[in-house]
């Protein structure tokens, strides 16, 4: 495989290895049981990143192809993500997540607005149930807070 393509292919697993090692080291400083989950996620991430790194080193040709990427759409989604983060506390989880999902689906080229609205609402609901109800993560909900 060409050196430049190999470096591009290896950059993501190497970044995730570094991130996972940082998570493991940082979570070791937590007191009590607080570091258990971050440590578990760190080790899981490390194992997956090492697997991807080894798989990438074994493959004969690069599977990453940036030639057909619509750079304008990538920038639009990145701007939408930045707005999502900036507006999250101001307009709340439900509205910001629904709008982000709808925008990304529309940006990907799907034209069925009813399905887009249904899918966005479904994603918002599933993530809400997972984080707010199952995991107990506080989310800014404005008028829906409980």
Short mmCIF file of N, CA and C in Angstrom, two decimals:
data_model
loop_
_atom_site.label_atom_id
_atom_site.label_comp_id
_atom_site.label_asym_id
_atom_site.label_seq_id
_atom_site.Cartn_x
_atom_site.Cartn_y
_atom_site.Cartn_z
N UNK A 1 0.85 -1.18 0.00
CA UNK A 1 0.00 0.00 0.00
C UNK A 1 0.89 1.24 0.00
N UNK A 2 0.48 2.25 -0.71
CA UNK A 2 1.20 3.52 -0.79
C UNK A 2 1.33 4.14 0.60
N UNK A 3 2.50 4.75 0.88
CA UNK A 3 2.78 5.29 2.23
C UNK A 3 1.75 6.33 2.68
N UNK A 4 1.38 7.24 1.79
CA UNK A 4 0.44 8.30 2.16
C UNK A 4 -0.91 7.70 2.55
N UNK A 5 -1.40 6.75 1.77
CA UNK A 5 -2.69 6.12 2.07
C UNK A 5 -2.59 5.30 3.35
N UNK A 6 -1.45 4.65 3.57
CA UNK A 6 -1.27 3.88 4.79
C UNK A 6 -1.32 4.79 6.01
N UNK A 7 -0.67 5.95 5.93
CA UNK A 7 -0.71 6.90 7.04
C UNK A 7 -2.12 7.40 7.31
N UNK A 8 -2.88 7.65 6.26
CA UNK A 8 -4.27 8.08 6.43
C UNK A 8 -5.08 6.97 7.08
N UNK A 9 -4.90 5.74 6.62
CA UNK A 9 -5.64 4.61 7.18
C UNK A 9 -5.28 4.33 8.63
N UNK A 10 -4.02 4.56 8.99
CA UNK A 10 -3.57 4.28 10.35
C UNK A 10 -3.86 5.42 11.33
N UNK A 11 -4.16 6.60 10.82
CA UNK A 11 -4.34 7.76 11.71
C UNK A 11 -5.49 7.58 12.69
N UNK A 12 -6.60 7.03 12.26
CA UNK A 12 -7.75 6.90 13.15
C UNK A 12 -7.52 5.86 14.26
N UNK A 13 -7.05 4.65 13.94
CA UNK A 13 -6.81 3.72 15.06
C UNK A 13 -5.74 4.22 16.03
N UNK A 14 -4.72 4.92 15.52
CA UNK A 14 -3.69 5.46 16.41
C UNK A 14 -4.28 6.54 17.32
N UNK A 15 -5.13 7.39 16.75
CA UNK A 15 -5.79 8.43 17.56
C UNK A 15 -6.66 7.79 18.64
N UNK A 16 -7.39 6.73 18.30
CA UNK A 16 -8.24 6.07 19.29
C UNK A 16 -7.44 5.30 20.33
N UNK A 17 -6.28 4.78 19.95
CA UNK A 17 -5.40 4.15 20.94
C UNK A 17 -4.94 5.20 21.95
N UNK A 18 -4.52 6.36 21.45
CA UNK A 18 -4.09 7.44 22.35
C UNK A 18 -5.23 7.89 23.25
N UNK A 19 -6.42 8.06 22.69
CA UNK A 19 -7.58 8.48 23.47
C UNK A 19 -7.94 7.44 24.53
N UNK A 20 -7.90 6.17 24.15
CA UNK A 20 -8.26 5.13 25.11
C UNK A 20 -7.23 5.04 26.25
N UNK A 21 -5.96 5.20 25.93
CA UNK A 21 -4.94 5.20 26.98
C UNK A 21 -5.12 6.38 27.92
N UNK A 22 -5.45 7.54 27.36
CA UNK A 22 -5.73 8.72 28.20
C UNK A 22 -6.93 8.45 29.10
N UNK A 23 -7.99 7.84 28.56
CA UNK A 23 -9.17 7.53 29.37
C UNK A 23 -8.83 6.58 30.51
N UNK A 24 -8.04 5.56 30.21
CA UNK A 24 -7.67 4.58 31.24
C UNK A 24 -6.85 5.24 32.33
N UNK A 25 -5.88 6.06 31.95
CA UNK A 25 -5.02 6.74 32.92
C UNK A 25 -5.83 7.73 33.76
N UNK A 26 -6.67 8.54 33.11
CA UNK A 26 -7.47 9.53 33.83
C UNK A 26 -8.49 8.88 34.75
N UNK A 27 -9.13 7.81 34.30
CA UNK A 27 -10.16 7.18 35.13
C UNK A 27 -9.55 6.49 36.34
N UNK A 28 -8.26 6.20 36.30
CA UNK A 28 -7.59 5.61 37.46
C UNK A 28 -7.48 6.61 38.61
N UNK A 29 -7.60 7.90 38.30
CA UNK A 29 -7.50 8.93 39.34
C UNK A 29 -8.84 9.18 40.03
N UNK A 30 -9.93 8.61 39.51
CA UNK A 30 -11.25 8.81 40.12
C UNK A 30 -11.32 8.05 41.44
N UNK A 31 -12.11 8.56 42.36
CA UNK A 31 -12.26 7.90 43.66
C UNK A 31 -13.43 6.93 43.62
N UNK A 32 -13.33 5.90 44.42
CA UNK A 32 -14.42 4.94 44.56
C UNK A 32 -14.73 4.23 43.25
N UNK A 33 -16.02 4.07 42.99
CA UNK A 33 -16.48 3.35 41.81
C UNK A 33 -16.67 4.25 40.59
N UNK A 34 -16.40 5.55 40.74
CA UNK A 34 -16.63 6.50 39.65
C UNK A 34 -15.83 6.18 38.39
N UNK A 35 -14.67 5.59 38.53
CA UNK A 35 -13.82 5.32 37.38
C UNK A 35 -14.08 4.00 36.70
N UNK A 36 -15.00 3.21 37.22
CA UNK A 36 -15.25 1.88 36.66
C UNK A 36 -15.71 1.91 35.22
N UNK A 37 -16.75 2.68 34.93
CA UNK A 37 -17.30 2.72 33.57
C UNK A 37 -16.33 3.34 32.57
N UNK A 38 -15.72 4.50 32.89
CA UNK A 38 -14.74 5.05 31.94
C UNK A 38 -13.56 4.11 31.69
N UNK A 39 -13.14 3.39 32.71
CA UNK A 39 -12.05 2.43 32.53
C UNK A 39 -12.47 1.31 31.60
N UNK A 40 -13.68 0.80 31.80
CA UNK A 40 -14.22 -0.26 30.94
C UNK A 40 -14.30 0.21 29.49
N UNK A 41 -14.83 1.40 29.29
CA UNK A 41 -14.93 1.96 27.93
C UNK A 41 -13.53 2.16 27.33
N UNK A 42 -12.58 2.63 28.15
CA UNK A 42 -11.21 2.83 27.68
C UNK A 42 -10.57 1.53 27.21
N UNK A 43 -10.73 0.46 27.98
CA UNK A 43 -10.16 -0.83 27.58
C UNK A 43 -10.86 -1.38 26.34
N UNK A 44 -12.18 -1.23 26.28
CA UNK A 44 -12.92 -1.69 25.10
C UNK A 44 -12.45 -0.94 23.85
N UNK A 45 -12.31 0.38 23.98
CA UNK A 45 -11.85 1.20 22.86
C UNK A 45 -10.43 0.80 22.44
N UNK A 46 -9.58 0.51 23.42
CA UNK A 46 -8.20 0.11 23.13
C UNK A 46 -8.18 -1.20 22.34
N UNK A 47 -8.97 -2.17 22.76
CA UNK A 47 -9.01 -3.47 22.08
C UNK A 47 -9.50 -3.31 20.65
N UNK A 48 -10.58 -2.55 20.46
CA UNK A 48 -11.12 -2.35 19.11
C UNK A 48 -10.12 -1.59 18.24
N UNK A 49 -9.48 -0.55 18.78
CA UNK A 49 -8.51 0.23 18.01
C UNK A 49 -7.30 -0.62 17.62
N UNK A 50 -6.83 -1.47 18.53
CA UNK A 50 -5.72 -2.36 18.20
C UNK A 50 -6.11 -3.35 17.10
N UNK A 51 -7.34 -3.86 17.18
CA UNK A 51 -7.83 -4.78 16.15
C UNK A 51 -7.87 -4.08 14.79
N UNK A 52 -8.39 -2.86 14.76
CA UNK A 52 -8.46 -2.10 13.50
C UNK A 52 -7.06 -1.78 12.99
N UNK A 53 -6.14 -1.44 13.90
CA UNK A 53 -4.76 -1.16 13.51
C UNK A 53 -4.12 -2.38 12.85
N UNK A 54 -4.26 -3.54 13.48
CA UNK A 54 -3.67 -4.77 12.92
C UNK A 54 -4.32 -5.15 11.60
N UNK A 55 -5.64 -5.00 11.52
CA UNK A 55 -6.35 -5.30 10.27
C UNK A 55 -5.88 -4.38 9.15
N UNK A 56 -5.69 -3.12 9.46
CA UNK A 56 -5.24 -2.14 8.47
C UNK A 56 -3.83 -2.47 7.99
N UNK A 57 -2.96 -2.88 8.91
CA UNK A 57 -1.58 -3.22 8.53
C UNK A 57 -1.53 -4.46 7.64
N UNK A 58 -2.50 -5.37 7.79
CA UNK A 58 -2.51 -6.61 7.00
C UNK A 58 -3.10 -6.43 5.61
N UNK A 59 -3.96 -5.44 5.42
CA UNK A 59 -4.63 -5.31 4.12
C UNK A 59 -3.68 -4.82 3.04
N UNK A 60 -3.95 -5.26 1.83
CA UNK A 60 -3.08 -4.96 0.70
C UNK A 60 -3.30 -3.57 0.11
N UNK A 61 -4.56 -3.11 0.12
CA UNK A 61 -4.84 -1.79 -0.46
C UNK A 61 -5.75 -0.99 0.45
N UNK A 62 -5.69 0.30 0.28
CA UNK A 62 -6.47 1.21 1.12
C UNK A 62 -7.95 1.13 0.76
N UNK A 63 -8.78 1.16 1.78
CA UNK A 63 -10.23 1.17 1.55
C UNK A 63 -10.80 2.57 1.71
N UNK A 64 -9.95 3.51 2.07
CA UNK A 64 -10.39 4.90 2.24
C UNK A 64 -10.26 5.60 0.89
N UNK A 65 -11.36 6.22 0.45
CA UNK A 65 -11.36 6.93 -0.82
C UNK A 65 -12.06 8.27 -0.61
N UNK A 66 -11.30 9.36 -0.67
CA UNK A 66 -11.85 10.69 -0.46
C UNK A 66 -12.19 11.40 -1.78
N UNK A 67 -12.05 10.72 -2.90
CA UNK A 67 -12.25 11.38 -4.19
C UNK A 67 -13.71 11.76 -4.45
N UNK A 68 -14.65 10.95 -4.01
CA UNK A 68 -16.05 11.20 -4.31
C UNK A 68 -16.81 11.88 -3.17
N UNK A 69 -16.11 12.48 -2.25
CA UNK A 69 -16.75 13.12 -1.11
C UNK A 69 -17.21 14.52 -1.49
N UNK A 70 -18.44 14.83 -1.13
CA UNK A 70 -18.98 16.17 -1.34
C UNK A 70 -18.54 17.04 -0.16
N UNK A 71 -17.50 17.82 -0.37
CA UNK A 71 -16.91 18.61 0.72
C UNK A 71 -17.89 19.63 1.28
N UNK A 72 -18.75 20.17 0.44
CA UNK A 72 -19.74 21.16 0.89
C UNK A 72 -20.69 20.53 1.91
N UNK A 73 -21.14 19.31 1.63
CA UNK A 73 -22.06 18.64 2.56
C UNK A 73 -21.35 18.28 3.87
N UNK A 74 -20.09 17.91 3.79
CA UNK A 74 -19.33 17.62 5.00
C UNK A 74 -19.24 18.88 5.87
N UNK A 75 -18.94 20.00 5.24
CA UNK A 75 -18.86 21.27 5.98
C UNK A 75 -20.22 21.64 6.56
N UNK A 76 -21.29 21.43 5.80
CA UNK A 76 -22.64 21.73 6.30
C UNK A 76 -22.95 20.92 7.56
N UNK A 77 -22.62 19.63 7.54
CA UNK A 77 -22.89 18.78 8.70
C UNK A 77 -22.01 19.19 9.88
N UNK A 78 -20.75 19.54 9.63
CA UNK A 78 -19.88 20.00 10.72
C UNK A 78 -20.40 21.29 11.34
N UNK A 79 -20.89 22.20 10.51
CA UNK A 79 -21.49 23.44 11.04
C UNK A 79 -22.74 23.11 11.84
N UNK A 80 -23.56 22.18 11.34
CA UNK A 80 -24.77 21.77 12.07
C UNK A 80 -24.41 21.16 13.42
N UNK A 81 -23.35 20.35 13.47
CA UNK A 81 -22.91 19.77 14.74
C UNK A 81 -22.44 20.86 15.70
N UNK A 82 -21.71 21.84 15.18
CA UNK A 82 -21.26 22.94 16.03
C UNK A 82 -22.45 23.73 16.57
N UNK A 83 -23.44 23.99 15.72
CA UNK A 83 -24.65 24.68 16.18
C UNK A 83 -25.42 23.85 17.20
N UNK A 84 -25.45 22.54 16.99
CA UNK A 84 -26.11 21.63 17.93
C UNK A 84 -25.48 21.77 19.31
N UNK A 85 -24.16 21.74 19.36
CA UNK A 85 -23.45 21.86 20.64
C UNK A 85 -23.71 23.24 21.26
N UNK A 86 -23.65 24.28 20.44
CA UNK A 86 -23.84 25.64 20.95
C UNK A 86 -25.26 25.88 21.44
N UNK A 87 -26.24 25.29 20.80
CA UNK A 87 -27.65 25.54 21.14
C UNK A 87 -28.24 24.52 22.09
N UNK A 88 -27.50 23.47 22.42
CA UNK A 88 -28.03 22.35 23.20
C UNK A 88 -28.67 22.80 24.51
N UNK A 89 -27.96 23.59 25.29
CA UNK A 89 -28.51 24.04 26.58
C UNK A 89 -29.59 25.10 26.40
N UNK A 90 -29.45 25.91 25.36
CA UNK A 90 -30.39 27.01 25.15
C UNK A 90 -31.78 26.54 24.72
N UNK A 91 -31.84 25.65 23.73
CA UNK A 91 -33.15 25.21 23.23
C UNK A 91 -33.52 23.82 23.72
N UNK A 92 -32.63 23.16 24.44
CA UNK A 92 -32.95 21.87 25.03
C UNK A 92 -32.61 20.69 24.14
N UNK A 93 -32.61 19.52 24.76
CA UNK A 93 -32.23 18.29 24.09
C UNK A 93 -33.20 17.93 22.96
N UNK A 94 -34.50 17.95 23.26
CA UNK A 94 -35.49 17.45 22.31
C UNK A 94 -35.45 18.21 20.99
N UNK A 95 -35.56 19.52 21.05
CA UNK A 95 -35.60 20.32 19.82
C UNK A 95 -34.26 20.28 19.08
N UNK A 96 -33.16 20.42 19.80
CA UNK A 96 -31.85 20.44 19.13
C UNK A 96 -31.53 19.10 18.47
N UNK A 97 -31.85 18.00 19.13
CA UNK A 97 -31.58 16.68 18.57
C UNK A 97 -32.48 16.40 17.37
N UNK A 98 -33.75 16.75 17.49
CA UNK A 98 -34.69 16.56 16.38
C UNK A 98 -34.22 17.34 15.16
N UNK A 99 -33.87 18.61 15.35
CA UNK A 99 -33.42 19.45 14.24
C UNK A 99 -32.13 18.93 13.61
N UNK A 100 -31.18 18.48 14.45
CA UNK A 100 -29.93 17.94 13.92
C UNK A 100 -30.20 16.70 13.07
N UNK A 101 -30.99 15.78 13.59
CA UNK A 101 -31.29 14.55 12.84
C UNK A 101 -31.97 14.88 11.51
N UNK A 102 -32.97 15.75 11.56
CA UNK A 102 -33.69 16.12 10.34
C UNK A 102 -32.75 16.77 9.33
N UNK A 103 -31.87 17.64 9.80
CA UNK A 103 -30.93 18.31 8.89
C UNK A 103 -29.97 17.31 8.26
N UNK A 104 -29.41 16.41 9.06
CA UNK A 104 -28.44 15.44 8.53
C UNK A 104 -29.13 14.51 7.53
N UNK A 105 -30.33 14.05 7.85
CA UNK A 105 -31.05 13.16 6.92
C UNK A 105 -31.33 13.89 5.61
N UNK A 106 -31.76 15.14 5.69
CA UNK A 106 -32.04 15.92 4.49
C UNK A 106 -30.76 16.18 3.70
N UNK A 107 -29.67 16.47 4.40
CA UNK A 107 -28.38 16.72 3.74
C UNK A 107 -27.90 15.48 3.00
N UNK A 108 -28.22 14.30 3.53
CA UNK A 108 -27.84 13.06 2.86
C UNK A 108 -28.64 12.81 1.59
N UNK A 109 -29.68 13.62 1.36
CA UNK A 109 -30.41 13.53 0.11
C UNK A 109 -31.77 12.87 0.17
N UNK A 110 -32.23 12.51 1.35
CA UNK A 110 -33.55 11.90 1.46
C UNK A 110 -34.62 12.97 1.32
N UNK A 111 -35.62 12.71 0.49
CA UNK A 111 -36.64 13.71 0.17
C UNK A 111 -37.97 13.49 0.88
N UNK A 112 -38.19 12.32 1.47
CA UNK A 112 -39.46 12.01 2.12
C UNK A 112 -39.51 12.72 3.48
N UNK A 113 -40.23 13.84 3.53
CA UNK A 113 -40.25 14.67 4.74
C UNK A 113 -40.98 13.99 5.90
N UNK A 114 -42.02 13.21 5.60
CA UNK A 114 -42.73 12.51 6.67
C UNK A 114 -41.82 11.48 7.32
N UNK A 115 -41.09 10.72 6.50
CA UNK A 115 -40.17 9.72 7.04
C UNK A 115 -39.02 10.38 7.78
N UNK A 116 -38.55 11.51 7.28
CA UNK A 116 -37.49 12.26 7.96
C UNK A 116 -37.95 12.71 9.34
N UNK A 117 -39.17 13.26 9.43
CA UNK A 117 -39.71 13.70 10.72
C UNK A 117 -39.90 12.51 11.66
N UNK A 118 -40.42 11.41 11.15
CA UNK A 118 -40.64 10.21 11.96
C UNK A 118 -39.32 9.65 12.47
N UNK A 119 -38.33 9.56 11.58
CA UNK A 119 -37.02 9.03 11.97
C UNK A 119 -36.34 9.94 12.98
N UNK A 120 -36.40 11.24 12.76
CA UNK A 120 -35.80 12.20 13.70
C UNK A 120 -36.45 12.10 15.07
N UNK A 121 -37.77 11.99 15.10
CA UNK A 121 -38.49 11.84 16.37
C UNK A 121 -38.11 10.52 17.04
N UNK A 122 -37.99 9.47 16.25
CA UNK A 122 -37.63 8.16 16.80
C UNK A 122 -36.23 8.15 17.40
N UNK A 123 -35.28 8.73 16.68
CA UNK A 123 -33.90 8.80 17.19
C UNK A 123 -33.87 9.63 18.47
N UNK A 124 -34.57 10.75 18.47
CA UNK A 124 -34.62 11.62 19.65
C UNK A 124 -35.20 10.86 20.84
N UNK A 125 -36.27 10.11 20.62
CA UNK A 125 -36.91 9.36 21.70
C UNK A 125 -36.02 8.23 22.22
N UNK A 126 -35.41 7.47 21.32
CA UNK A 126 -34.55 6.35 21.73
C UNK A 126 -33.36 6.85 22.54
N UNK A 127 -32.71 7.90 22.05
CA UNK A 127 -31.55 8.43 22.77
C UNK A 127 -31.98 9.03 24.10
N UNK A 128 -33.15 9.67 24.13
CA UNK A 128 -33.69 10.21 25.38
C UNK A 128 -33.90 9.10 26.41
N UNK A 129 -34.57 8.04 25.99
CA UNK A 129 -34.84 6.92 26.91
C UNK A 129 -33.53 6.32 27.40
N UNK A 130 -32.58 6.10 26.50
CA UNK A 130 -31.30 5.51 26.88
C UNK A 130 -30.56 6.38 27.89
N UNK A 131 -30.40 7.65 27.59
CA UNK A 131 -29.59 8.50 28.46
C UNK A 131 -30.34 9.02 29.68
N UNK A 132 -31.54 9.54 29.50
CA UNK A 132 -32.25 10.17 30.61
C UNK A 132 -32.85 9.13 31.56
N UNK A 133 -33.51 8.12 31.01
CA UNK A 133 -34.24 7.17 31.84
C UNK A 133 -33.36 6.01 32.28
N UNK A 134 -32.69 5.35 31.33
CA UNK A 134 -31.88 4.17 31.67
C UNK A 134 -30.60 4.55 32.41
N UNK A 135 -29.84 5.49 31.87
CA UNK A 135 -28.55 5.85 32.46
C UNK A 135 -28.63 7.00 33.46
N UNK A 136 -29.75 7.72 33.49
CA UNK A 136 -29.92 8.81 34.44
C UNK A 136 -29.06 10.03 34.17
N UNK A 137 -28.71 10.24 32.91
CA UNK A 137 -27.90 11.40 32.54
C UNK A 137 -28.81 12.64 32.48
N UNK A 138 -28.44 13.71 33.17
CA UNK A 138 -29.28 14.91 33.10
C UNK A 138 -29.19 15.56 31.71
N UNK A 139 -30.34 15.84 31.14
CA UNK A 139 -30.41 16.49 29.83
C UNK A 139 -31.20 17.79 29.96
N UNK A 140 -30.77 18.84 29.27
CA UNK A 140 -31.55 20.09 29.31
C UNK A 140 -32.84 19.90 28.51
N UNK A 141 -33.97 19.98 29.20
CA UNK A 141 -35.24 19.69 28.55
C UNK A 141 -36.20 20.88 28.50
N UNK A 142 -35.82 22.01 29.04
CA UNK A 142 -36.67 23.19 29.09
C UNK A 142 -38.00 22.87 29.76
N UNK A 143 -39.07 22.82 29.00
CA UNK A 143 -40.40 22.62 29.57
C UNK A 143 -40.75 21.16 29.84
N UNK A 144 -39.93 20.21 29.41
CA UNK A 144 -40.21 18.79 29.61
C UNK A 144 -39.41 18.19 30.75
N UNK A 145 -38.74 19.00 31.52
CA UNK A 145 -37.84 18.49 32.56
C UNK A 145 -38.60 17.80 33.68
N UNK A 146 -38.11 16.60 34.03
CA UNK A 146 -38.67 15.86 35.17
C UNK A 146 -37.60 15.10 35.88
#
